[in-house]
Structure formats: structure tokens, C-alpha cells
Short mmCIF file of C-alpha atoms in Angstrom, two decimals:
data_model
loop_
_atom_site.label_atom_id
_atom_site.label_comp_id
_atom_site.label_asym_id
_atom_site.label_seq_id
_atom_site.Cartn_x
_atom_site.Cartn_y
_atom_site.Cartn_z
CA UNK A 1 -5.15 -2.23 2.13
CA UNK A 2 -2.36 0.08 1.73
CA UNK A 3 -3.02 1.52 5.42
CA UNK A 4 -2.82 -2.09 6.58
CA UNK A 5 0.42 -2.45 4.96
CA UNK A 6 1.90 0.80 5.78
CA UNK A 7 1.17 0.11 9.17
CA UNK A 8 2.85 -3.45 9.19
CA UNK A 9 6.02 -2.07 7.43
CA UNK A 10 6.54 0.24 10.60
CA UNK A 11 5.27 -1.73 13.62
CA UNK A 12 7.35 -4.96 11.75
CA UNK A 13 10.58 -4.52 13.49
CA UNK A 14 8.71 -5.10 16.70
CA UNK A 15 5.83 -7.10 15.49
CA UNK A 16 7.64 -9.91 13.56
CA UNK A 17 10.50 -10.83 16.47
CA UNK A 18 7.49 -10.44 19.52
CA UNK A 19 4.92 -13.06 17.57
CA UNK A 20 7.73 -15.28 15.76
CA UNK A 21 10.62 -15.17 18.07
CA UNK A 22 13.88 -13.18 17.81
CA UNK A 23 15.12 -15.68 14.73
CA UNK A 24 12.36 -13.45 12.66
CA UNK A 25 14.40 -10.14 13.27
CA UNK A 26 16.57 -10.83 10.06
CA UNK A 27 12.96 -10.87 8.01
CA UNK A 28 11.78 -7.26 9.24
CA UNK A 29 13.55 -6.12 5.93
CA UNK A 30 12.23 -8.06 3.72
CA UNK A 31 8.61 -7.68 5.34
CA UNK A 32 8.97 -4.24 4.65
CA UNK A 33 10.28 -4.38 0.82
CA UNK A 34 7.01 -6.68 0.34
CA UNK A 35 5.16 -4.36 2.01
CA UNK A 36 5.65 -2.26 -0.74
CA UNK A 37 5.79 -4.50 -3.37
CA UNK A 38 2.28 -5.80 -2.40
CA UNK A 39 0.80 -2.12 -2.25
CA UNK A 40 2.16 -1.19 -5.64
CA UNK A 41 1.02 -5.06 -7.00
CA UNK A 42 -2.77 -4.11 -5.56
CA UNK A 43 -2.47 -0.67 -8.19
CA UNK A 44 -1.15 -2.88 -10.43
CA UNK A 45 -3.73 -5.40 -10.96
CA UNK A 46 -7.02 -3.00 -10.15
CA UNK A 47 -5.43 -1.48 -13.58
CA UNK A 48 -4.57 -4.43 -15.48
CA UNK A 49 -7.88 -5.62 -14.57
CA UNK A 50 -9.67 -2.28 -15.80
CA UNK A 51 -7.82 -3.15 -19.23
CA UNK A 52 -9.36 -6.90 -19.05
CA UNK A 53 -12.56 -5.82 -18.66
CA UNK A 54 -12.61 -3.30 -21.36
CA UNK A 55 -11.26 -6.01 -24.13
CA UNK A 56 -7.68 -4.02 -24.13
CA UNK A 57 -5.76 -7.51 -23.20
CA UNK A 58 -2.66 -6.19 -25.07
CA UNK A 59 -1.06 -3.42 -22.44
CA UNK A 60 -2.36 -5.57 -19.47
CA UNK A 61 -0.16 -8.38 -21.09
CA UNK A 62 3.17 -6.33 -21.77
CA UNK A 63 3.07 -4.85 -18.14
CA UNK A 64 3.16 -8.54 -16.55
CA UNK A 65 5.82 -10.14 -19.46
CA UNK A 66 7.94 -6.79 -18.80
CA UNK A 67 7.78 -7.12 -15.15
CA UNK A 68 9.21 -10.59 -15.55
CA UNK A 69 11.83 -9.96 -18.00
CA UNK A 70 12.83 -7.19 -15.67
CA UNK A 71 13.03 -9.44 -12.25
CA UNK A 72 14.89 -11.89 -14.58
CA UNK A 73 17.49 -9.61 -15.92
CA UNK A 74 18.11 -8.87 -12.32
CA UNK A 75 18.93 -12.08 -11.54
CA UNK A 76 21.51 -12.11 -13.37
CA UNK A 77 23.31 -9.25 -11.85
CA UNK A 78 22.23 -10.23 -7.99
CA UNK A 79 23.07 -13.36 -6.48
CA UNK A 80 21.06 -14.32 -4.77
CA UNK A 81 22.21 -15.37 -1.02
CA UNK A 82 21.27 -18.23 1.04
CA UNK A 83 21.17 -16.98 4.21
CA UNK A 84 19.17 -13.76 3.16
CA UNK A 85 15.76 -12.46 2.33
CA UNK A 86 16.86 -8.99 1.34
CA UNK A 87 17.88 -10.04 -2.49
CA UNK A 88 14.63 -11.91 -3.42
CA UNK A 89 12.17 -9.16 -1.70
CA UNK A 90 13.79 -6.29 -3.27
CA UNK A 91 13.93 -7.60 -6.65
CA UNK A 92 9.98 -8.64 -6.51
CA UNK A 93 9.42 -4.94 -5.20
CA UNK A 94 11.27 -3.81 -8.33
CA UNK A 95 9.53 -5.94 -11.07
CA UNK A 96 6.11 -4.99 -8.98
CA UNK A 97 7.12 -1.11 -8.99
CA UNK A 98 7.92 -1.93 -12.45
CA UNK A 99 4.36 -3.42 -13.37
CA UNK A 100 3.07 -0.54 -11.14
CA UNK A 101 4.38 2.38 -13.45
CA UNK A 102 3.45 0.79 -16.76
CA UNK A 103 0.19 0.06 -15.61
CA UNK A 104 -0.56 3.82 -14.38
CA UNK A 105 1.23 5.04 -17.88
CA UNK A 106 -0.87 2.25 -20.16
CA UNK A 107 -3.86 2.54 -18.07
CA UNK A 108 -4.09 6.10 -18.32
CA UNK A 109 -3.24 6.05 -22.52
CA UNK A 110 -5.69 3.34 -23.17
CA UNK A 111 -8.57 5.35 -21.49
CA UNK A 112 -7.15 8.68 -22.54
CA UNK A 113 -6.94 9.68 -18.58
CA UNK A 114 -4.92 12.91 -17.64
CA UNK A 115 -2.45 12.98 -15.46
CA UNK A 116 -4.46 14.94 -12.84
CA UNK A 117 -7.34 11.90 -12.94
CA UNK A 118 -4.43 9.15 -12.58
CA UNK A 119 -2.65 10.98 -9.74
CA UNK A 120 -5.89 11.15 -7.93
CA UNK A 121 -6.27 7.84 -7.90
CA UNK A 122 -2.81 7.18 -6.39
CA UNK A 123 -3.05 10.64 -3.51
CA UNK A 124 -6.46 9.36 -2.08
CA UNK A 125 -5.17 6.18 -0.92
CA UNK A 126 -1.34 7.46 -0.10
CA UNK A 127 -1.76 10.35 1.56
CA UNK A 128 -3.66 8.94 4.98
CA UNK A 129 -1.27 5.79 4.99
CA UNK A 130 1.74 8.36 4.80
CA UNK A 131 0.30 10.80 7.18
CA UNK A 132 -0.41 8.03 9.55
CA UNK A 133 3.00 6.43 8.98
CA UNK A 134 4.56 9.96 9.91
CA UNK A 135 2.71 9.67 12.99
CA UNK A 136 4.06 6.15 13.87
CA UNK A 137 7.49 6.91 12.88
CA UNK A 138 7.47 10.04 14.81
CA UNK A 139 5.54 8.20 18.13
CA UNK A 140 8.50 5.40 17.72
CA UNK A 141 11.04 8.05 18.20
CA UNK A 142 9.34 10.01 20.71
CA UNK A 143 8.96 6.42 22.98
CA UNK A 144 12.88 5.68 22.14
CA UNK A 145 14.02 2.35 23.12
CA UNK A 146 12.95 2.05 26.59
CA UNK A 147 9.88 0.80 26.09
CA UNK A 148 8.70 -3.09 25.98
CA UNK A 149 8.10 -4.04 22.18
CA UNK A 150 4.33 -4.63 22.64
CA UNK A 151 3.92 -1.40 24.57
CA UNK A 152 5.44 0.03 21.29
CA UNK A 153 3.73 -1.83 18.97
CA UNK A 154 0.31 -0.58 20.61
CA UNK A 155 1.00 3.41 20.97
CA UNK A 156 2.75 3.07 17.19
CA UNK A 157 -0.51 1.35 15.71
CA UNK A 158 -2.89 4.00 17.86
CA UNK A 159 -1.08 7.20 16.55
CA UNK A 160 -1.05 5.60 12.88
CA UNK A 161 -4.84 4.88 13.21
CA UNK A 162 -5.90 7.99 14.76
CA UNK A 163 -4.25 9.94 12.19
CA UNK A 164 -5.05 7.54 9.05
CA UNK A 165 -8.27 7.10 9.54
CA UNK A 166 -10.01 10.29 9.90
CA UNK A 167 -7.81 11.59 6.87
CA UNK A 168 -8.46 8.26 4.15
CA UNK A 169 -12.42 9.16 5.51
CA UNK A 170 -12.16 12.65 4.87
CA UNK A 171 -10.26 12.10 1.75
CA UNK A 172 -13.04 8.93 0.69
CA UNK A 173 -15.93 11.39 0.72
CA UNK A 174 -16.94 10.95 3.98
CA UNK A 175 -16.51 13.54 7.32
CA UNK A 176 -13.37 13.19 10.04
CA UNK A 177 -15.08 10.96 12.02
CA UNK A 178 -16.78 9.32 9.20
CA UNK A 179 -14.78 5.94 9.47
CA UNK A 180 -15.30 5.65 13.13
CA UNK A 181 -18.92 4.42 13.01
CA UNK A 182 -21.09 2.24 10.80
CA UNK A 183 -23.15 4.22 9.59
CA UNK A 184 -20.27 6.88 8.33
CA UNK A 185 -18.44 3.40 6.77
CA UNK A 186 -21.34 3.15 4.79
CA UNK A 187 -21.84 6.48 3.64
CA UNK A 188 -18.34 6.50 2.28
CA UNK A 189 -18.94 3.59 0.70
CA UNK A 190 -22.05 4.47 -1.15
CA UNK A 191 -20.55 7.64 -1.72
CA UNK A 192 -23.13 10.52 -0.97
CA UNK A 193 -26.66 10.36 -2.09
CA UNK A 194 -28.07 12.58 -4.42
CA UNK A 195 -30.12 15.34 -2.93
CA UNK A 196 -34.19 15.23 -3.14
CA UNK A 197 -35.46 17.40 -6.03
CA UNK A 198 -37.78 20.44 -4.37
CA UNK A 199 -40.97 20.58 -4.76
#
């Protein structure tokens, strides 16, 4: 999911105003701050859930209270506009990012995980969507304005794809091409099988 949303954070500007209408622009900012909010929520819940499951209820409990208290002590210090999204999205993004980092730091404590084994779990997924958002950004500046937004939207979304994709399957187990085809989608999802014992 986090190449999904890395993609929609940088195709938004034109995305959200060519589906919705031009009254939408003001939300491409706050599409983008729960872009990130949502990919640091899905870390955040694969790890509280991890704790759940292995009866250690207490640190998957203080990362959620301590995320709240945090958005709520914000609240006191940011108004909160009526005429804007930007307030509201950043301060979810910053109780999420701060549910995110307890959960990698009491994740990795409660199953005794060095920091090389939590930081691969966060470079796998991260690396393709920020190679393939480099390749976006950099297609979006190459095209320039003069473009129609769909005709932008499309070449942005091809040069993230063809860059993500053969990197998260290379970086998933699988080969370069691996997540172009059925079959290599299922190999990287079974991971590789064992080799035959010789006889």
C-alpha cells in the first residue's frame, strides 16, 4: 500500500481537481499529509497487532493513548480553521508518526529485535515507493506545465510504476520483472521454495 499512496500524494495535485472539480485543489495538501499519515498508521498497526497477538497488550496500548494525548495537546496550540484542511491532516499525520515511532521502538524491545532487523522492515517497502516517487517528481518537472492534467497524471503514474515495481519485486525476493506477471506475483509471495534434496 505504501506505493499506492506514494503515488497518490504526487499525481494528487492533478488527480483530485481533474475527478472532483477545481473546488478540490485546496484538499491536494491535506491528501498528501494523509497520505503519509495512512502509510505510517499501516506500520503502526501491523506492529501493534504483532504485540496483540503475542499477549504483550501493554506497549500496543501506550502507543495508541500516547498518540492521542499527543494530537490533543496539539489542539490546544493549533486552531483549528474553518475554511482549511491543512490543520486537522497535519496534526493526525503527527499523532500517526507519533504511534509509528513508538511502535517500531516498543515493537522492536518487546521482541528483542535489532535495529538492523527493524530497519529492514521499514527499507523494503520505502525504498521502491521513493525511487518511484523520484521518478514521478522528476517526469512532472521534465513535462513542466504545458501539458493537459490527465496527460500528466498518466506519464507521472507510468514512470512511478516502471520504476517501483521492478525495484519493491526485486527487493520482495522476487527478479526485476518478477511483479509483471502472475506467476512472478506468486513466487514473491510464497517467497522461494526450498530446493529438492539430491539424490
Amino acid at each position: 500500500s505504501l506505493g499506492v499512496l506514494a503515488w497518490l500524494a504526487i499525481v494528487a495535485p492533478d488527480l483530485l481537481p481533474m475527478v472532483f472539480g477545481e473546488k478540490w485543489l485546496a484538499l491536494v495538501v491535506p491528501t498528501q499529509w494523509l497520505c503519509l499519515a495512512t502509510a505510517l498508521r499501516n506500520y503502526a498497526l501491523l506492529a501493534t497487532n504483532a504485540l496483540m497477538a503475542y499477549k504483550k497488550s501493554t506497549p500496543a496500548i501506550v502507543i495508541w493513548w500516547v498518540a492521542l494525548a499527543v494530537v490533543v495537546a496539539l489542539l490546544a496550540f493549533y486552531p483549528i480553521p474553518s475554511d482549511s484542511a491543512i490543520v486537522p491532516s497535519r496534526l493526525f499525520a503527527l499523532g500517526i508518526g507519533t504511534a509509528w515511532i513508538l511502535s517500531t521502538v516498543l515493537t522492536a524491545r518487546a521482541f528483542a529485535l535489532s535495529i538492523g532487523e527493524v530497519l529492514d522492515t521499514i527499507i523494503i517497502p520505502v525504498v521502491p515507493a521513493a525511487l518511484g516517487g523520484v521518478a514521478a517528481l522528476a517526469t512532472r518537472n521534465w513535462l513542466g506545465d504545458g501539458m493537459a492534467p490527465a496527460g500528466r497524471v498518466l506519464i507521472e503514474s507510468l514512470a512511478f510504476f516502471v520504476v517501483f515495481m521492478p525495484v519493491a519485486g526485486r527487493m520482495l525476493g522476487g527478479g526485476w520483472l518478477s511483479l509483471f506477471t502472475p506467476k512472478g506475483i506468486r513466487t514473491v509471495i510464497r517467497g522461494p521454495r526450498p530446493e529438492e534434496p539430491q539424490v
